[in-house]
Short mmCIF file of C-alpha atoms and ligand atoms in Angstrom, two decimals:
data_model
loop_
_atom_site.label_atom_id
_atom_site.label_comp_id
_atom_site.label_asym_id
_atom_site.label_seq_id
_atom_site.Cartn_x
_atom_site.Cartn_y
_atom_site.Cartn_z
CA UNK X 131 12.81 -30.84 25.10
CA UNK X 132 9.83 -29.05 23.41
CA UNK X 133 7.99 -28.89 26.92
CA UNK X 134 11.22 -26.95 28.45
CA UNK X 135 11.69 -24.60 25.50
CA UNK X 136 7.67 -23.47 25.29
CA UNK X 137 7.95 -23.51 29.80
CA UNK X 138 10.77 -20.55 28.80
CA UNK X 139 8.98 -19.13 25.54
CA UNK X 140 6.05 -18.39 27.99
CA UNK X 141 7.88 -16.95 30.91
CA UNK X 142 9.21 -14.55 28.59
CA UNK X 143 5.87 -13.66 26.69
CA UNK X 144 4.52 -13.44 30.42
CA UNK X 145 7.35 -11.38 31.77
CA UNK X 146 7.04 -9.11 28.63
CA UNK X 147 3.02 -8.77 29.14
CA UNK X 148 4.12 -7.71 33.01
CA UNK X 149 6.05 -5.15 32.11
CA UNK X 150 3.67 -3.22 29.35
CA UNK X 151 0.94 -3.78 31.53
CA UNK X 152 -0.82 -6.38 29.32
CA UNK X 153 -2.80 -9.22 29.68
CA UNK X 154 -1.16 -12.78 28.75
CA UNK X 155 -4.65 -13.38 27.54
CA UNK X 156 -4.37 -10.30 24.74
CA UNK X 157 -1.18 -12.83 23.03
CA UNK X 158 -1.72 -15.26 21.11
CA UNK X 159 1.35 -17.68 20.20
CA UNK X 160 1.49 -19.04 16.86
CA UNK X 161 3.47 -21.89 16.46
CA UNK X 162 5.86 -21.49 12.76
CA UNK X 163 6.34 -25.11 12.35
CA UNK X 164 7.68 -24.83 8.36
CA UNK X 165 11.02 -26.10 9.54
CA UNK X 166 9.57 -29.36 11.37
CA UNK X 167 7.40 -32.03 10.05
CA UNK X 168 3.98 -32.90 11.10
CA UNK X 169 5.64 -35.59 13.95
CA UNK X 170 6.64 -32.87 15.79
CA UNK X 171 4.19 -30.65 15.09
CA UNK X 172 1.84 -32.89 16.07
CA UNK X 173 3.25 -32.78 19.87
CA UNK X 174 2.25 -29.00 20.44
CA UNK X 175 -2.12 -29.36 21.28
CA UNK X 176 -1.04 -31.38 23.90
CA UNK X 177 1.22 -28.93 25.37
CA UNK X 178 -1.37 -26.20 24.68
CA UNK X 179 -0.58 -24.73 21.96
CA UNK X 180 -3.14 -24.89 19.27
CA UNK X 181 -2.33 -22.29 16.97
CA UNK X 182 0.30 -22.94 14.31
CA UNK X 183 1.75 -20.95 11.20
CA UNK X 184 2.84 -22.17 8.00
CA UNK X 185 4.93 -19.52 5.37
CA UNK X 186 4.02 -21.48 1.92
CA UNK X 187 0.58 -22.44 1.29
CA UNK X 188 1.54 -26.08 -0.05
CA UNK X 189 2.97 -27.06 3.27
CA UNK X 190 0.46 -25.99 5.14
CA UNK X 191 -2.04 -28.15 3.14
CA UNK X 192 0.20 -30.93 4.09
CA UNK X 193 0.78 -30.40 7.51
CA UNK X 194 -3.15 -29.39 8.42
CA UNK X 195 -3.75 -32.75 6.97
CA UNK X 196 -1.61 -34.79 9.20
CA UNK X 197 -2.81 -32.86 12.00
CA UNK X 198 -5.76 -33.05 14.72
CA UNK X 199 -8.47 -30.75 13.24
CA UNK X 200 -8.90 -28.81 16.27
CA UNK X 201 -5.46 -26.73 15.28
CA UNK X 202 -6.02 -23.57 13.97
CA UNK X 203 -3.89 -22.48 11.04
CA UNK X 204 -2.09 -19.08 10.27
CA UNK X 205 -0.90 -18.44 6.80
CA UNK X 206 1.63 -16.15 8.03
CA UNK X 207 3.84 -15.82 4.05
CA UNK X 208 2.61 -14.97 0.81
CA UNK X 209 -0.74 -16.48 -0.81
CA UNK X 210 -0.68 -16.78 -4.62
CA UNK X 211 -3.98 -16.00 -5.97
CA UNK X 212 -4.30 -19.37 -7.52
CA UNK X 213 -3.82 -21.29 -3.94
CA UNK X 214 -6.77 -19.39 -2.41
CA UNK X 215 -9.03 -22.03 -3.34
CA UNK X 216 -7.44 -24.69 -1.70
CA UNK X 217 -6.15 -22.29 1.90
CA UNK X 218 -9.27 -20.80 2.61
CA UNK X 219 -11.17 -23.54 3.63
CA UNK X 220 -8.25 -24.64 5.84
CA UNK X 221 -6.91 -21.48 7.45
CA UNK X 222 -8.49 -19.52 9.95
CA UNK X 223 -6.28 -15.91 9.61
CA UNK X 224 -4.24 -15.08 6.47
CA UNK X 225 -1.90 -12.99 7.91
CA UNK X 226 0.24 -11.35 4.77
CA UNK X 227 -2.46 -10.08 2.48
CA UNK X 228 0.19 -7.38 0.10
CA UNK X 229 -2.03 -6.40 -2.60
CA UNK X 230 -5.33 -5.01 -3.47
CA UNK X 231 -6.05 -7.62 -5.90
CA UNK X 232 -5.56 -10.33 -3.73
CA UNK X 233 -8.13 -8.63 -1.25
CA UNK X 234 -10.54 -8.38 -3.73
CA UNK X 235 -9.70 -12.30 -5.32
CA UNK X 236 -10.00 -13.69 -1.60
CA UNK X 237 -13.65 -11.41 -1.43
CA UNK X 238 -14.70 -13.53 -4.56
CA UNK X 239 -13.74 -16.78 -2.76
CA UNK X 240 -17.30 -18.11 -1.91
CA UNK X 241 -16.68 -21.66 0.52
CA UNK X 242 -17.09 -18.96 3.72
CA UNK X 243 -18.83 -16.42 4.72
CA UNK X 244 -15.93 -14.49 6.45
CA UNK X 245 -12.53 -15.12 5.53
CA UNK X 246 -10.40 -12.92 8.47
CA UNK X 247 -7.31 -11.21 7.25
CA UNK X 248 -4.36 -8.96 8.25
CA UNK X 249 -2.54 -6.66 5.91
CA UNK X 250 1.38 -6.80 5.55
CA UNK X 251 3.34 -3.64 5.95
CA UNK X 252 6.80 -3.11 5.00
CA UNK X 253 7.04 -0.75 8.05
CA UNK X 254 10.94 -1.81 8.24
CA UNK X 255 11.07 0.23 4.36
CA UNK X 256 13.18 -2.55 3.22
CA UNK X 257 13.69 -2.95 -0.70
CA UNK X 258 13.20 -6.78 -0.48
CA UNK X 259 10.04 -6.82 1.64
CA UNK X 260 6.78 -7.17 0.43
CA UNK X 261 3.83 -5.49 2.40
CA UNK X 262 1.79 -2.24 1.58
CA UNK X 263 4.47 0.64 1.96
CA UNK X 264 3.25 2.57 4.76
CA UNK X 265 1.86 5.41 3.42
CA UNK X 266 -0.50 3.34 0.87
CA UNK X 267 -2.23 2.21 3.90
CA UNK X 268 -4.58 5.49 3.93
CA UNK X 269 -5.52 4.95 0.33
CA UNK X 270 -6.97 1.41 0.86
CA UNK X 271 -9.83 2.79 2.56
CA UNK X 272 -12.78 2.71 -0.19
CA UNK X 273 -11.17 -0.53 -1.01
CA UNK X 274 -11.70 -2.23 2.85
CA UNK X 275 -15.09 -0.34 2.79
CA UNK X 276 -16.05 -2.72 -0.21
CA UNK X 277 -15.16 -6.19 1.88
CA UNK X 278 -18.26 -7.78 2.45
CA UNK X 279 -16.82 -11.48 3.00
CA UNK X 280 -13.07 -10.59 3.84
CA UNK X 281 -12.77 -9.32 7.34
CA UNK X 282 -9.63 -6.85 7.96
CA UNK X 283 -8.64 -7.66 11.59
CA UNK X 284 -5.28 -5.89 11.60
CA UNK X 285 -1.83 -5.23 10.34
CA UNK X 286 1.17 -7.61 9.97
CA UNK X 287 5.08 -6.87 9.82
CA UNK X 288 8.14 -8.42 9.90
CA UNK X 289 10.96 -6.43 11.60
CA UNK X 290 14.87 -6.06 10.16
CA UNK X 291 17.43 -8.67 11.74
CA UNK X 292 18.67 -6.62 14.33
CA UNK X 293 21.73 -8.50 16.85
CA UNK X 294 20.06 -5.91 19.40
CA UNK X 295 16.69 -6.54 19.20
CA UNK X 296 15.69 -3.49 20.93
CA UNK X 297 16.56 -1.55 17.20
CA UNK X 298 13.05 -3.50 16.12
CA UNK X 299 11.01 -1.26 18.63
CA UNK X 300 10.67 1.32 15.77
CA UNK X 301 9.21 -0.95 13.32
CA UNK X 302 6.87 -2.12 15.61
CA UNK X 303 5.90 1.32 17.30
CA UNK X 304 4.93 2.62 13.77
CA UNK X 305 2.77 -0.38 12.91
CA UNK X 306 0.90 -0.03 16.00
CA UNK X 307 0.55 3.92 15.04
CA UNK X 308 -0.35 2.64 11.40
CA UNK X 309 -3.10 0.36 12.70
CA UNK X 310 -4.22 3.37 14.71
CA UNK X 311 -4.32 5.88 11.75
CA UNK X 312 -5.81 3.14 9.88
CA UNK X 313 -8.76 2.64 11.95
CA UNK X 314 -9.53 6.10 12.49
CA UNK X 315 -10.00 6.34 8.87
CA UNK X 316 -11.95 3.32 7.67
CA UNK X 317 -14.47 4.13 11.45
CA UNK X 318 -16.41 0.95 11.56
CA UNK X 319 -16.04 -1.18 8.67
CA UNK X 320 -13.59 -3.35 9.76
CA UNK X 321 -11.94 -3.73 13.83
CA UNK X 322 -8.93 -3.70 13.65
CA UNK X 323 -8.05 -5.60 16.69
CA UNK X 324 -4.68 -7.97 15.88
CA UNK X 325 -1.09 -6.63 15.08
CA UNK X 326 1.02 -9.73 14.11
CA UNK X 327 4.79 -8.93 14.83
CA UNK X 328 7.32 -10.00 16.77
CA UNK X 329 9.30 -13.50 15.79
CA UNK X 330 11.71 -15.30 17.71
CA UNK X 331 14.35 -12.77 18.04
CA UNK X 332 12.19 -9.63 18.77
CA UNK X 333 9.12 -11.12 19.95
CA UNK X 334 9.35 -9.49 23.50
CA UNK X 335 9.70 -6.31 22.41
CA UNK X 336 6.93 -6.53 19.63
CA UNK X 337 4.73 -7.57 22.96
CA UNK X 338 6.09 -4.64 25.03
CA UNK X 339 4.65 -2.28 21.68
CA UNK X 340 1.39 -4.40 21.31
CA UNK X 341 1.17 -7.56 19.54
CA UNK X 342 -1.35 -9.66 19.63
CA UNK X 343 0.19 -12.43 17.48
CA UNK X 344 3.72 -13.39 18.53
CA UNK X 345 5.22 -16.03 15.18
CA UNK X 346 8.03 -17.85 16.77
CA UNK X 347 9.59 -21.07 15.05
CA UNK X 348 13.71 -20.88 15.80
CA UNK X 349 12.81 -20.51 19.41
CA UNK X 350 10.34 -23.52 19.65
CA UNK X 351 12.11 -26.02 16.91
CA UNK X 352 15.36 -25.01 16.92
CA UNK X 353 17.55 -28.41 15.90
CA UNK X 354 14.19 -30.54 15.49
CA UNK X 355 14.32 -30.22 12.33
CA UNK X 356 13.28 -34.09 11.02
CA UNK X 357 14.31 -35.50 8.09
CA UNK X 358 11.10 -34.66 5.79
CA UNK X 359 9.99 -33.24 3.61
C1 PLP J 127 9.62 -18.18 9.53
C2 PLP J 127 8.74 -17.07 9.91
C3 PLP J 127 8.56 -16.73 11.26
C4 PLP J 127 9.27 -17.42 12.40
O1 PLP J 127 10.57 -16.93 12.49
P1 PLP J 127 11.56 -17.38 13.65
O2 PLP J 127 12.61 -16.34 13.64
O3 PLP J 127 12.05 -18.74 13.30
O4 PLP J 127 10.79 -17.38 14.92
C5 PLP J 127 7.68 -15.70 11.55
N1 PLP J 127 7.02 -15.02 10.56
C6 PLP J 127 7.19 -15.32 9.27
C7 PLP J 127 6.45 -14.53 8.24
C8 PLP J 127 8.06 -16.34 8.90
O5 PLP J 127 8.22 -16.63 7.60
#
């Protein structure tokens, strides 16, 4: 069943890379296994996908330890300041970083000497979202020009349910645009090369508008759920 569903999750990422006239090599999928446990999980490297994302830091402690060690681990949801310590060492991209002070905690974090981030926008403007509001984004400048150990690789957002997924495209247009500004501003310091956006029900388009980290779950896992935790 998993084999079939990731066979159509990859025609579409591929059919959506064909028509923006993008490389299937420039997506990466990240696997959002927080609604399955580590059985199932655990049946992805062999189908080739190595790269999975966990929303709360505690599970994905759990998880990466009941998993081969050649998985790579996105912390795609929030990261308290006081989990840092125990995520770092474990994760290779924090995607969701929403606050200065948790850039400049993670910077203090000595176990690495790069820890590679992405900053969350609320580019849907939505009152419940967290995520720099977009037009903080210039301001952060001195602050990124500061990082020594934290490496800003991009931008991260999560789009609005929309039935019609095509409503998303907005959101994602202006984070690409954001990343754009963003990197014109802060020249050199940091590339930023990675937008994450797009989830199951919007992924295509968030490909079509350039992202470079696709977080699909529902899609994959959708009534696997097991019976833990
Ligand atoms: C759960 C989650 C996803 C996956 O969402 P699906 O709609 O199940 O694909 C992606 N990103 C974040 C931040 C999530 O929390």
């Amino acid at each position: 069943m998993l084999a079939g569903r990731l066979a159509a999750v990859e025609e579409r990422i591929d059919r959506a890379c064909r028509r923006a006239g993008r490389s299937r090599a420039d997506v990466t999928l990240v696997a959002v296994t927080k609604t399955v446990n580590a059985e199932v999980a655990a049946l992805m490297p062999a189908l080739g996908v190595r790269d999975f994302g966990e929303s709360r830091p505690q599970e994905l402690w759990r998880k990466a330890a009941g998993l081969p060690v050649e998985v790579g681990w996105h912390l795609i949801g929030h990261l308290q300041r006081n989990k840092i310590e125990r995520t770092v060492p474990l994760v290779q991209l924090v995607h969701a970083v929403d606050s200065v002070r948790l850039l400049h905690a993670l910077e203090e974090d000595n176990q690495r000497d790069t820890i590679r981030v992405l900053l969350e926008v609320n580019a849907s403007g939505e009152a419940n979202k967290q995520g720099f509001a977009p037009d903080a984004l210039p301001s952060l400048a001195a602050d990124l020009a500061g990082l020594k150990r934290v490496r800003v690789e991009g931008l991260m957002t999560m789009a609005a349910y929309e039935e019609d997924a095509e409503r998303c495209r907005p959101t994602f247009t202006l984070l690409r645009t954001l990343r754009d500004r963003l990197q014109t501003t802060i020249g050199d310091a940091h590339r930023l090369r990675h937008l994450s956006m797009g989830m199951s029900n919007d992924f295509e388009i968030a490909i079509e508008e350039g992202a470079t980290l696709v977080r699909l779950g529902t899609v994959l896992f959708e009534g696997m759920e097991g019976t833990e935790p």
